[in-house]
mmCIF file of C-alpha atoms in Angstrom:
data_model
loop_
_atom_site.group_PDB
_atom_site.id
_atom_site.type_symbol
_atom_site.label_atom_id
_atom_site.label_comp_id
_atom_site.label_asym_id
_atom_site.label_seq_id
_atom_site.Cartn_x
_atom_site.Cartn_y
_atom_site.Cartn_z
ATOM 1 C CA MET X 12 8.145 -162.952 -87.105
ATOM 2 C CA ASP X 13 8.056 -159.270 -87.822
ATOM 3 C CA MET X 14 4.102 -159.469 -87.375
ATOM 4 C CA GLY X 15 4.654 -160.859 -83.904
ATOM 5 C CA ARG X 16 7.136 -157.999 -82.836
ATOM 6 C CA GLU X 17 4.619 -155.394 -84.131
ATOM 7 C CA ARG X 18 1.613 -156.901 -82.153
ATOM 8 C CA LEU X 19 3.770 -156.962 -79.159
ATOM 9 C CA SER X 20 4.865 -153.386 -79.255
ATOM 10 C CA LEU X 21 1.201 -152.355 -79.945
ATOM 11 C CA GLY X 22 -0.032 -154.122 -76.771
ATOM 12 C CA LEU X 23 2.721 -152.729 -74.596
ATOM 13 C CA LEU X 24 1.961 -149.229 -75.934
ATOM 14 C CA LEU X 25 -1.864 -149.800 -74.858
ATOM 15 C CA ARG X 26 -0.830 -150.968 -71.499
ATOM 16 C CA LEU X 27 1.347 -148.062 -71.010
ATOM 17 C CA SER X 28 -1.112 -145.543 -72.141
ATOM 18 C CA ILE X 29 -3.835 -147.176 -69.823
ATOM 19 C CA LEU X 30 -1.276 -146.938 -66.958
ATOM 20 C CA LEU X 31 -0.510 -143.422 -67.558
ATOM 21 C CA THR X 32 -4.155 -142.406 -67.838
ATOM 22 C CA ALA X 33 -4.734 -144.073 -64.426
ATOM 23 C CA VAL X 34 -1.706 -142.259 -62.818
ATOM 24 C CA CYS X 35 -3.157 -138.997 -64.326
ATOM 25 C CA VAL X 36 -6.514 -139.533 -62.902
ATOM 26 C CA CYS X 37 -5.140 -140.441 -59.276
ATOM 27 C CA ILE X 38 -3.060 -137.187 -59.400
ATOM 28 C CA HIS X 39 -6.063 -135.026 -60.426
ATOM 29 C CA VAL X 40 -8.185 -136.502 -57.689
ATOM 30 C CA TYR X 41 -5.399 -136.174 -55.158
ATOM 31 C CA LEU X 42 -4.954 -132.522 -56.144
ATOM 32 C CA GLU X 43 -8.908 -131.770 -55.843
ATOM 33 C CA THR X 44 -9.103 -133.274 -52.450
ATOM 34 C CA GLY X 45 -6.118 -131.221 -51.164
ATOM 35 C CA TRP X 46 -7.594 -127.978 -52.501
ATOM 36 C CA GLN X 47 -10.900 -128.588 -50.753
ATOM 37 C CA GLY X 48 -9.229 -129.268 -47.535
ATOM 38 C CA PHE X 49 -6.993 -126.106 -47.845
ATOM 39 C CA GLN X 50 -10.207 -124.010 -48.197
ATOM 40 C CA THR X 51 -11.973 -125.609 -45.009
ATOM 41 C CA PRO X 52 -10.966 -123.590 -41.656
ATOM 42 C CA PRO X 53 -8.644 -125.510 -39.365
ATOM 43 C CA GLY X 54 -10.725 -127.452 -36.533
ATOM 44 C CA ARG X 55 -14.002 -127.475 -38.816
ATOM 45 C CA PRO X 56 -14.915 -130.523 -40.970
ATOM 46 C CA PRO X 57 -15.945 -129.717 -44.551
ATOM 47 C CA GLN X 58 -19.649 -129.387 -44.716
ATOM 48 C CA SER X 59 -22.028 -130.303 -47.531
ATOM 49 C CA LYS X 60 -25.005 -128.064 -49.007
ATOM 50 C CA GLN X 61 -27.299 -129.970 -47.205
ATOM 51 C CA ASN X 62 -25.666 -129.555 -43.717
ATOM 52 C CA SER X 63 -25.347 -125.965 -44.534
ATOM 53 C CA GLY X 64 -29.159 -125.824 -45.206
ATOM 54 C CA GLN X 65 -29.904 -127.729 -41.930
ATOM 55 C CA GLN X 66 -27.892 -125.315 -39.958
ATOM 56 C CA SER X 67 -29.409 -122.333 -41.518
ATOM 57 C CA ARG X 68 -32.951 -123.829 -40.674
ATOM 58 C CA ARG X 69 -31.727 -124.267 -36.986
ATOM 59 C CA GLY X 70 -30.607 -120.710 -36.777
ATOM 60 C CA GLN X 71 -33.904 -119.477 -37.918
ATOM 61 C CA ALA X 72 -35.929 -121.826 -35.629
ATOM 62 C CA SER X 73 -33.537 -120.646 -32.642
ATOM 63 C CA ALA X 74 -34.180 -117.043 -33.548
ATOM 64 C CA GLU X 75 -37.914 -117.724 -33.586
ATOM 65 C CA SER X 76 -37.752 -119.476 -30.356
ATOM 66 C CA GLU X 77 -35.926 -116.538 -28.482
ATOM 67 C CA GLU X 78 -38.421 -114.190 -29.943
ATOM 68 C CA GLN X 79 -41.240 -116.189 -28.438
ATOM 69 C CA SER X 80 -39.463 -116.175 -25.172
ATOM 70 C CA ILE X 81 -39.158 -112.506 -25.046
ATOM 71 C CA LYS X 82 -42.700 -112.282 -25.906
ATOM 72 C CA ARG X 83 -43.722 -114.572 -23.127
ATOM 73 C CA ARG X 84 -41.368 -112.621 -20.531
ATOM 74 C CA ILE X 85 -42.975 -109.361 -21.693
ATOM 75 C CA SER X 86 -46.540 -110.828 -21.280
ATOM 76 C CA TYR X 87 -45.497 -112.150 -17.908
ATOM 77 C CA VAL X 88 -44.352 -108.760 -16.698
ATOM 78 C CA HIS X 89 -47.596 -106.892 -17.846
ATOM 79 C CA MET X 90 -49.372 -109.743 -16.026
ATOM 80 C CA LEU X 91 -47.577 -108.898 -13.022
ATOM 81 C CA LYS X 92 -48.340 -104.996 -13.190
ATOM 82 C CA LYS X 93 -51.955 -105.793 -13.857
ATOM 83 C CA ASP X 94 -52.136 -108.067 -10.839
ATOM 84 C CA ARG X 95 -50.415 -105.408 -8.558
ATOM 85 C CA VAL X 96 -52.815 -102.707 -9.674
ATOM 86 C CA SER X 97 -55.709 -105.085 -9.014
ATOM 87 C CA ARG X 98 -54.635 -106.137 -5.795
ATOM 88 C CA LYS X 99 -54.043 -102.592 -4.683
ATOM 89 C CA ARG X 100 -57.407 -101.550 -6.016
ATOM 90 C CA ASP X 101 -59.015 -104.553 -3.849
ATOM 91 C CA GLU X 102 -56.890 -103.415 -0.623
ATOM 92 C CA ASP X 103 -58.276 -99.696 -1.154
ATOM 93 C CA ARG X 104 -61.916 -100.933 -1.555
ATOM 94 C CA GLU X 105 -61.609 -103.020 1.544
ATOM 95 C CA ASP X 106 -60.272 -100.081 3.508
ATOM 96 C CA ARG X 107 -63.182 -97.821 2.362
ATOM 97 C CA GLU X 108 -65.776 -100.540 3.154
ATOM 98 C CA ASP X 109 -66.454 -102.016 6.424
ATOM 99 C CA PRO X 110 -63.426 -103.102 8.240
ATOM 100 C CA SER X 111 -62.313 -106.750 8.546
ATOM 101 C CA PRO X 112 -63.149 -108.842 11.688
ATOM 102 C CA ALA X 113 -59.828 -107.984 13.022
ATOM 103 C CA LEU X 114 -59.623 -105.285 15.484
ATOM 104 C CA ARG X 115 -58.797 -101.796 14.151
ATOM 105 C CA PRO X 116 -55.915 -101.345 16.527
ATOM 106 C CA HIS X 117 -54.062 -103.925 14.778
ATOM 107 C CA ARG X 118 -54.378 -102.346 11.318
ATOM 108 C CA LYS X 119 -51.884 -99.814 12.480
ATOM 109 C CA THR X 120 -48.107 -100.349 12.699
ATOM 110 C CA PRO X 121 -47.177 -99.958 16.506
ATOM 111 C CA ARG X 122 -44.844 -97.129 17.177
ATOM 112 C CA TRP X 123 -42.024 -97.100 19.816
ATOM 113 C CA HIS X 124 -42.209 -93.870 21.332
ATOM 114 C CA ILE X 125 -44.418 -90.668 21.310
ATOM 115 C CA ASP X 126 -43.389 -87.623 19.543
ATOM 116 C CA LEU X 127 -42.245 -84.949 22.202
ATOM 117 C CA GLN X 128 -43.305 -81.369 21.655
ATOM 118 C CA PRO X 129 -40.712 -78.566 21.704
ATOM 119 C CA TRP X 130 -39.823 -77.264 25.045
ATOM 120 C CA ALA X 131 -42.137 -74.314 26.216
ATOM 121 C CA GLY X 132 -39.288 -71.871 26.701
ATOM 122 C CA GLU X 133 -35.523 -71.628 26.171
ATOM 123 C CA SER X 134 -34.870 -71.883 29.840
ATOM 124 C CA ARG X 135 -36.761 -75.327 30.059
ATOM 125 C CA SER X 136 -38.087 -74.324 33.343
ATOM 126 C CA LEU X 137 -40.933 -75.943 35.243
ATOM 127 C CA GLU X 138 -42.834 -72.807 35.386
ATOM 128 C CA ASP X 139 -42.816 -72.306 31.545
ATOM 129 C CA GLU X 140 -43.812 -76.078 31.158
ATOM 130 C CA ALA X 141 -46.556 -75.933 33.637
ATOM 131 C CA LYS X 142 -48.095 -72.614 32.519
ATOM 132 C CA ARG X 143 -48.399 -74.362 29.051
ATOM 133 C CA PHE X 144 -49.738 -77.593 30.393
ATOM 134 C CA LEU X 145 -52.310 -76.064 32.561
ATOM 135 C CA SER X 146 -53.636 -73.579 30.023
ATOM 136 C CA TYR X 147 -53.930 -76.460 27.635
ATOM 137 C CA ILE X 148 -56.118 -78.960 29.766
ATOM 138 C CA THR X 149 -58.299 -75.900 31.112
ATOM 139 C CA THR X 150 -59.278 -74.735 27.727
ATOM 140 C CA PRO X 151 -61.989 -76.767 25.912
ATOM 141 C CA GLN X 152 -61.464 -76.800 22.215
ATOM 142 C CA VAL X 153 -64.933 -77.657 20.985
ATOM 143 C CA PHE X 154 -68.409 -76.802 22.123
ATOM 144 C CA CYS X 155 -70.569 -79.686 22.837
ATOM 145 C CA ALA X 156 -74.283 -79.148 22.936
ATOM 146 C CA SER X 157 -76.746 -81.677 24.428
ATOM 147 C CA SER X 158 -80.249 -82.177 23.495
ATOM 148 C CA PRO X 159 -82.947 -81.068 26.123
ATOM 149 C CA GLY X 160 -83.430 -83.524 28.696
ATOM 150 C CA GLU X 161 -80.639 -85.669 27.597
ATOM 151 C CA GLU X 162 -77.845 -83.796 29.402
ATOM 152 C CA GLU X 163 -79.299 -84.173 32.842
ATOM 153 C CA ALA X 164 -79.955 -88.135 31.981
ATOM 154 C CA VAL X 165 -76.453 -89.002 31.497
ATOM 155 C CA GLN X 166 -74.708 -86.087 33.239
ATOM 156 C CA GLY X 167 -73.441 -88.381 36.125
ATOM 157 C CA GLY X 168 -73.933 -86.552 39.194
ATOM 158 C CA SER X 169 -74.678 -82.944 40.479
ATOM 159 C CA THR X 170 -71.011 -81.961 40.241
ATOM 160 C CA SER X 171 -70.543 -82.750 36.655
ATOM 161 C CA ASP X 172 -67.253 -84.316 36.937
ATOM 162 C CA TRP X 173 -67.936 -87.086 34.404
ATOM 163 C CA THR X 174 -70.092 -86.268 31.424
ATOM 164 C CA VAL X 175 -70.293 -87.269 27.797
ATOM 165 C CA CYS X 176 -70.888 -85.276 24.439
ATOM 166 C CA LEU X 177 -74.327 -85.736 23.093
ATOM 167 C CA ASP X 178 -74.030 -83.069 20.395
ATOM 168 C CA PRO X 179 -75.866 -84.301 17.371
ATOM 169 C CA GLN X 180 -72.865 -83.611 15.179
ATOM 170 C CA TYR X 181 -71.084 -86.363 16.831
ATOM 171 C CA SER X 182 -72.131 -90.097 16.874
ATOM 172 C CA LEU X 183 -73.042 -90.931 20.545
ATOM 173 C CA SER X 184 -76.643 -89.423 20.513
ATOM 174 C CA HIS X 185 -77.263 -91.462 17.392
ATOM 175 C CA ARG X 186 -75.695 -94.656 18.697
ATOM 176 C CA ILE X 187 -77.891 -94.359 21.872
ATOM 177 C CA GLN X 188 -80.910 -94.063 19.655
ATOM 178 C CA SER X 189 -80.165 -97.036 17.504
ATOM 179 C CA LYS X 190 -79.142 -99.211 20.547
ATOM 180 C CA HIS X 191 -75.745 -99.938 19.336
ATOM 181 C CA CYS X 192 -73.824 -97.811 22.012
ATOM 182 C CA ARG X 193 -70.991 -99.503 24.129
ATOM 183 C CA VAL X 194 -69.234 -98.187 27.294
ATOM 184 C CA TYR X 195 -66.047 -99.316 28.935
ATOM 185 C CA SER X 196 -65.309 -97.868 32.596
ATOM 186 C CA PHE X 197 -62.116 -98.880 34.235
ATOM 187 C CA GLY X 198 -61.582 -97.700 37.929
ATOM 188 C CA LEU X 199 -60.367 -99.055 41.314
ATOM 189 C CA GLY X 200 -62.756 -99.737 44.037
ATOM 190 C CA VAL X 201 -65.439 -97.167 42.234
ATOM 191 C CA ASP X 202 -68.313 -96.494 44.321
ATOM 192 C CA ASP X 203 -70.151 -94.025 41.907
ATOM 193 C CA ARG X 204 -71.196 -95.521 38.808
ATOM 194 C CA SER X 205 -73.944 -92.946 38.196
ATOM 195 C CA LEU X 206 -73.030 -92.097 34.563
ATOM 196 C CA GLU X 207 -72.638 -95.766 33.880
ATOM 197 C CA ARG X 208 -76.122 -96.444 35.016
ATOM 198 C CA SER X 209 -77.630 -93.576 33.149
ATOM 199 C CA LEU X 210 -75.881 -94.843 29.714
ATOM 200 C CA SER X 211 -77.163 -98.225 30.563
ATOM 201 C CA ARG X 212 -80.663 -96.950 31.053
ATOM 202 C CA SER X 213 -80.405 -94.899 27.780
ATOM 203 C CA GLY X 214 -79.736 -98.283 25.907
ATOM 204 C CA CYS X 215 -76.063 -98.724 26.090
ATOM 205 C CA GLU X 216 -74.137 -101.968 26.551
ATOM 206 C CA VAL X 217 -72.023 -100.959 29.662
ATOM 207 C CA HIS X 218 -68.966 -103.038 30.809
ATOM 208 C CA CYS X 219 -67.410 -102.068 34.245
ATOM 209 C CA PHE X 220 -63.786 -103.249 34.924
ATOM 210 C CA ASP X 221 -62.551 -103.437 38.551
ATOM 211 C CA PRO X 222 -59.951 -105.917 39.561
ATOM 212 C CA SER X 223 -61.232 -105.826 43.191
ATOM 213 C CA LEU X 224 -64.284 -107.950 42.275
ATOM 214 C CA LYS X 225 -64.737 -111.310 43.988
ATOM 215 C CA GLN X 226 -66.131 -112.735 40.881
ATOM 216 C CA PRO X 227 -64.464 -112.927 37.348
ATOM 217 C CA HIS X 228 -67.743 -111.849 35.697
ATOM 218 C CA LEU X 229 -71.142 -110.772 37.161
ATOM 219 C CA GLN X 230 -73.996 -109.273 35.369
ATOM 220 C CA GLN X 231 -76.307 -106.896 37.218
ATOM 221 C CA THR X 232 -79.536 -105.688 35.933
ATOM 222 C CA GLU X 233 -78.105 -102.722 34.161
ATOM 223 C CA MET X 234 -74.592 -103.538 33.216
ATOM 224 C CA TRP X 235 -71.557 -106.253 33.205
ATOM 225 C CA LEU X 236 -68.928 -106.280 35.966
ATOM 226 C CA HIS X 237 -65.535 -107.963 35.385
ATOM 227 C CA ARG X 238 -62.795 -108.651 37.403
ATOM 228 C CA LEU X 239 -60.258 -106.998 35.320
ATOM 229 C CA SER X 240 -58.492 -103.704 34.901
ATOM 230 C CA VAL X 241 -56.615 -101.783 31.865
ATOM 231 C CA ASP X 242 -52.781 -101.487 31.938
ATOM 232 C CA TRP X 243 -50.047 -100.252 29.697
ATOM 233 C CA ARG X 244 -48.589 -104.059 29.227
ATOM 234 C CA ASP X 245 -49.899 -107.634 29.221
ATOM 235 C CA PRO X 246 -49.182 -109.735 32.122
ATOM 236 C CA ASN X 247 -46.204 -112.312 32.426
ATOM 237 C CA PRO X 248 -47.614 -115.602 31.072
ATOM 238 C CA ALA X 249 -45.723 -117.419 33.912
ATOM 239 C CA VAL X 250 -47.623 -115.160 36.484
ATOM 240 C CA VAL X 251 -50.897 -115.912 34.557
ATOM 241 C CA ALA X 252 -50.413 -119.612 34.713
ATOM 242 C CA GLN X 253 -49.719 -119.481 38.206
ATOM 243 C CA ARG X 254 -52.862 -117.277 39.162
ATOM 244 C CA GLN X 255 -54.924 -118.879 36.464
ATOM 245 C CA TYR X 256 -56.354 -115.589 35.484
ATOM 246 C CA ALA X 257 -54.839 -111.949 34.813
ATOM 247 C CA SER X 258 -56.406 -109.106 36.523
ATOM 248 C CA THR X 259 -54.861 -106.630 34.349
ATOM 249 C CA LYS X 260 -54.404 -106.333 30.479
ATOM 250 C CA LYS X 261 -53.805 -103.758 27.736
ATOM 251 C CA LEU X 262 -57.018 -102.465 26.270
ATOM 252 C CA ALA X 263 -56.254 -103.945 22.620
ATOM 253 C CA THR X 264 -56.004 -107.443 24.534
ATOM 254 C CA ILE X 265 -59.350 -106.864 26.435
ATOM 255 C CA LEU X 266 -61.115 -105.928 23.120
ATOM 256 C CA ASN X 267 -59.676 -108.878 21.314
ATOM 257 C CA ASP X 268 -60.898 -111.464 24.281
ATOM 258 C CA PHE X 269 -64.262 -109.686 24.197
ATOM 259 C CA GLY X 270 -64.511 -109.794 20.556
ATOM 260 C CA HIS X 271 -65.253 -106.017 20.395
ATOM 261 C CA ARG X 272 -64.077 -103.555 17.744
ATOM 262 C CA GLU X 273 -65.225 -100.212 19.000
ATOM 263 C CA VAL X 274 -66.205 -98.737 22.301
ATOM 264 C CA ASP X 275 -68.306 -95.474 22.053
ATOM 265 C CA VAL X 276 -67.234 -94.248 25.508
ATOM 266 C CA LEU X 277 -64.017 -95.040 27.433
ATOM 267 C CA LYS X 278 -64.060 -93.935 30.959
ATOM 268 C CA ALA X 279 -60.809 -94.291 33.324
ATOM 269 C CA ASP X 280 -59.769 -93.328 36.566
ATOM 270 C CA MET X 281 -56.311 -95.387 37.180
ATOM 271 C CA GLU X 282 -55.050 -93.449 39.988
ATOM 272 C CA SER X 283 -51.619 -92.321 38.518
ATOM 273 C CA ALA X 284 -51.639 -95.205 36.034
ATOM 274 C CA GLU X 285 -53.311 -93.231 33.306
ATOM 275 C CA TRP X 286 -50.147 -91.568 31.532
ATOM 276 C CA LYS X 287 -48.498 -94.950 30.687
ATOM 277 C CA ILE X 288 -52.109 -96.549 29.665
ATOM 278 C CA LEU X 289 -52.721 -93.414 27.574
ATOM 279 C CA GLU X 290 -49.026 -93.778 25.945
ATOM 280 C CA ASN X 291 -50.024 -97.381 25.114
ATOM 281 C CA LEU X 292 -53.142 -96.440 23.660
ATOM 282 C CA VAL X 293 -51.367 -93.947 21.424
ATOM 283 C CA LEU X 294 -48.326 -96.185 20.474
ATOM 284 C CA GLU X 295 -50.640 -99.187 19.507
ATOM 285 C CA GLY X 296 -53.140 -97.052 17.618
ATOM 286 C CA VAL X 297 -56.132 -98.359 19.772
ATOM 287 C CA LEU X 298 -57.479 -94.755 19.884
ATOM 288 C CA ASP X 299 -59.248 -95.287 16.485
ATOM 289 C CA SER X 300 -61.601 -97.642 18.276
ATOM 290 C CA VAL X 301 -62.721 -95.067 20.717
ATOM 291 C CA GLY X 302 -65.409 -92.474 20.152
ATOM 292 C CA GLN X 303 -65.103 -90.478 23.276
ATOM 293 C CA LEU X 304 -62.416 -90.490 26.201
ATOM 294 C CA LEU X 305 -63.119 -89.628 29.626
ATOM 295 C CA LEU X 306 -59.960 -89.614 31.848
ATOM 296 C CA GLU X 307 -58.797 -88.384 35.275
ATOM 297 C CA ILE X 308 -55.353 -87.150 35.324
ATOM 298 C CA HIS X 309 -53.324 -86.938 38.685
ATOM 299 C CA LEU X 310 -50.661 -84.311 38.777
ATOM 300 C CA HIS X 311 -49.497 -84.565 42.493
ATOM 301 C CA TRP X 312 -46.660 -86.637 41.248
ATOM 302 C CA ALA X 313 -45.004 -88.029 37.767
ATOM 303 C CA GLY X 314 -46.917 -91.187 37.711
ATOM 304 C CA PHE X 315 -46.160 -94.855 37.573
ATOM 305 C CA GLU X 316 -42.949 -95.609 35.474
ATOM 306 C CA VAL X 317 -42.682 -91.858 34.428
ATOM 307 C CA GLY X 318 -39.148 -90.713 34.883
ATOM 308 C CA GLY X 319 -37.225 -87.452 34.530
ATOM 309 C CA ASP X 320 -36.879 -84.127 36.397
ATOM 310 C CA ASP X 321 -39.879 -82.226 36.833
ATOM 311 C CA PRO X 322 -39.819 -79.932 33.561
ATOM 312 C CA SER X 323 -39.418 -83.243 31.490
ATOM 313 C CA VAL X 324 -42.316 -84.797 33.237
ATOM 314 C CA VAL X 325 -44.624 -81.997 32.329
ATOM 315 C CA ARG X 326 -43.418 -81.811 28.865
ATOM 316 C CA TYR X 327 -44.062 -85.689 28.542
ATOM 317 C CA TRP X 328 -47.714 -85.045 29.848
ATOM 318 C CA PHE X 329 -48.299 -82.279 27.381
ATOM 319 C CA SER X 330 -46.921 -84.341 24.655
ATOM 320 C CA LEU X 331 -49.215 -87.196 25.246
ATOM 321 C CA LEU X 332 -52.356 -84.838 25.181
ATOM 322 C CA LYS X 333 -51.043 -83.318 21.917
ATOM 323 C CA GLU X 334 -50.787 -86.830 20.541
ATOM 324 C CA LEU X 335 -54.733 -87.110 21.390
ATOM 325 C CA GLU X 336 -55.302 -83.949 19.405
ATOM 326 C CA HIS X 337 -53.249 -85.378 16.446
ATOM 327 C CA ALA X 338 -55.582 -88.422 16.690
ATOM 328 C CA ASN X 339 -58.593 -86.164 16.028
ATOM 329 C CA PHE X 340 -59.663 -86.092 19.837
ATOM 330 C CA GLN X 341 -60.984 -82.537 20.924
ATOM 331 C CA LEU X 342 -61.232 -81.468 24.459
ATOM 332 C CA PHE X 343 -65.017 -80.552 25.380
ATOM 333 C CA HIS X 344 -65.169 -80.511 29.130
ATOM 334 C CA VAL X 345 -62.932 -80.038 32.126
ATOM 335 C CA HIS X 346 -63.619 -80.534 35.900
ATOM 336 C CA SER X 347 -61.393 -80.135 38.829
ATOM 337 C CA ASP X 348 -62.538 -81.222 42.475
ATOM 338 C CA PRO X 349 -62.276 -78.098 44.798
ATOM 339 C CA ASN X 350 -61.858 -80.588 47.598
ATOM 340 C CA LYS X 351 -59.000 -82.117 46.198
ATOM 341 C CA PRO X 352 -55.503 -80.808 47.377
ATOM 342 C CA HIS X 353 -53.615 -78.193 45.389
ATOM 343 C CA LEU X 354 -50.451 -80.259 44.641
ATOM 344 C CA PHE X 355 -48.494 -80.084 41.646
ATOM 345 C CA LEU X 356 -45.501 -82.545 41.440
ATOM 346 C CA HIS X 357 -45.443 -82.386 45.237
ATOM 347 C CA LYS X 358 -45.586 -78.646 45.339
ATOM 348 C CA ASN X 359 -48.293 -76.192 46.320
ATOM 349 C CA VAL X 360 -47.777 -74.015 43.253
ATOM 350 C CA PHE X 361 -49.459 -72.730 40.239
ATOM 351 C CA ASN X 362 -52.858 -72.751 41.901
ATOM 352 C CA ALA X 363 -53.175 -76.209 40.316
ATOM 353 C CA SER X 364 -55.631 -79.027 41.562
ATOM 354 C CA SER X 365 -53.990 -82.439 42.154
ATOM 355 C CA ALA X 366 -56.450 -84.159 39.833
ATOM 356 C CA TYR X 367 -58.647 -83.019 36.644
ATOM 357 C CA THR X 368 -61.420 -84.866 34.887
ATOM 358 C CA LEU X 369 -60.901 -84.289 31.103
ATOM 359 C CA SER X 370 -63.310 -85.570 28.365
ATOM 360 C CA TRP X 371 -62.481 -85.668 24.607
ATOM 361 C CA VAL X 372 -64.592 -86.499 21.785
ATOM 362 C CA ASN X 373 -63.268 -88.064 18.571
ATOM 363 C CA THR X 374 -64.355 -85.754 15.852
ATOM 364 C CA GLN X 375 -63.524 -87.903 12.934
ATOM 365 C CA TRP X 376 -64.890 -91.078 14.378
ATOM 366 C CA LYS X 377 -67.199 -93.155 12.136
ATOM 367 C CA PRO X 378 -68.283 -96.382 13.749
ATOM 368 C CA SER X 379 -69.645 -99.288 11.770
ATOM 369 C CA ARG X 380 -73.182 -99.715 11.789
ATOM 370 C CA ASN X 381 -73.286 -103.288 13.014
ATOM 371 C CA GLN X 382 -70.553 -103.126 15.514
ATOM 372 C CA ASN X 383 -69.087 -106.362 17.494
#
């Protein structure tokens, strides 16, 4: 009996000890888990060492990727700079070489107005403006010598009202010898074409423009004749459609239509339209395509579409001629017809003729060898 009780008490103690041990283990596990949860920042699950290593590798890879991206951007910027430098070098080379098939006038940005010169005097009087203007147009700026025998051949008449510069320091004499000379002559019902015929016989390609011709184009033995004239504006497209042809066009348009880039001699007698035509040549940069300019100016009135009082008109005339000088044109020949009336803006003053023939040479003009 006593032996049975003793066995029961030992078994009970063994069970209690096992139970107590299990409880202690559970408490220990609970406390360990709670302490780790307390050390982890709120909102971020606990990470194992493996996860930490993975994040470290990802951060390193991200840094390397960012570094490579920066290097690519820097390389791209360098490439753009090199490309700009190379493109600019190519453009400069093209400008130095023979011009592109496009016309020279179109290489410049068109201007909207000419630069007016300062007034001749504080009083802004017609007398001051007229004296300055008349002194300017009657004073040649360069001496133009001609080779023996050539002067008479291209003089264009005994009165020498139209003449060209054959000085060897300029290009025309060389162009005539090489048969690369081109002449444009504009006039209204012109009867005297002696200068054009002389230049044609010398070997120049001569185009005469006259809107009064009956045929659109006519080839004579010595030159071409065209039913066309130069203007300071192109015709309205509706008018062209009705008439099927335009009798007047801007010089830049005529050059484009004929496929020409350069004109060695441009002669024009436009009966008081010369001022607005000259203004158009200046504003559109067409003068770069002209070697010599022979122009008859008319002073008896302001001219077509030229407005303002008399002093302002003369100041405008003078400013236009100064634009020629800025474009490297120098006056080499002046002629006034003694048979013309002495009228200056409807006044018989200043002993000025109503018309002057002026001739300029482009001292910096360098035509291409094989012109179109």
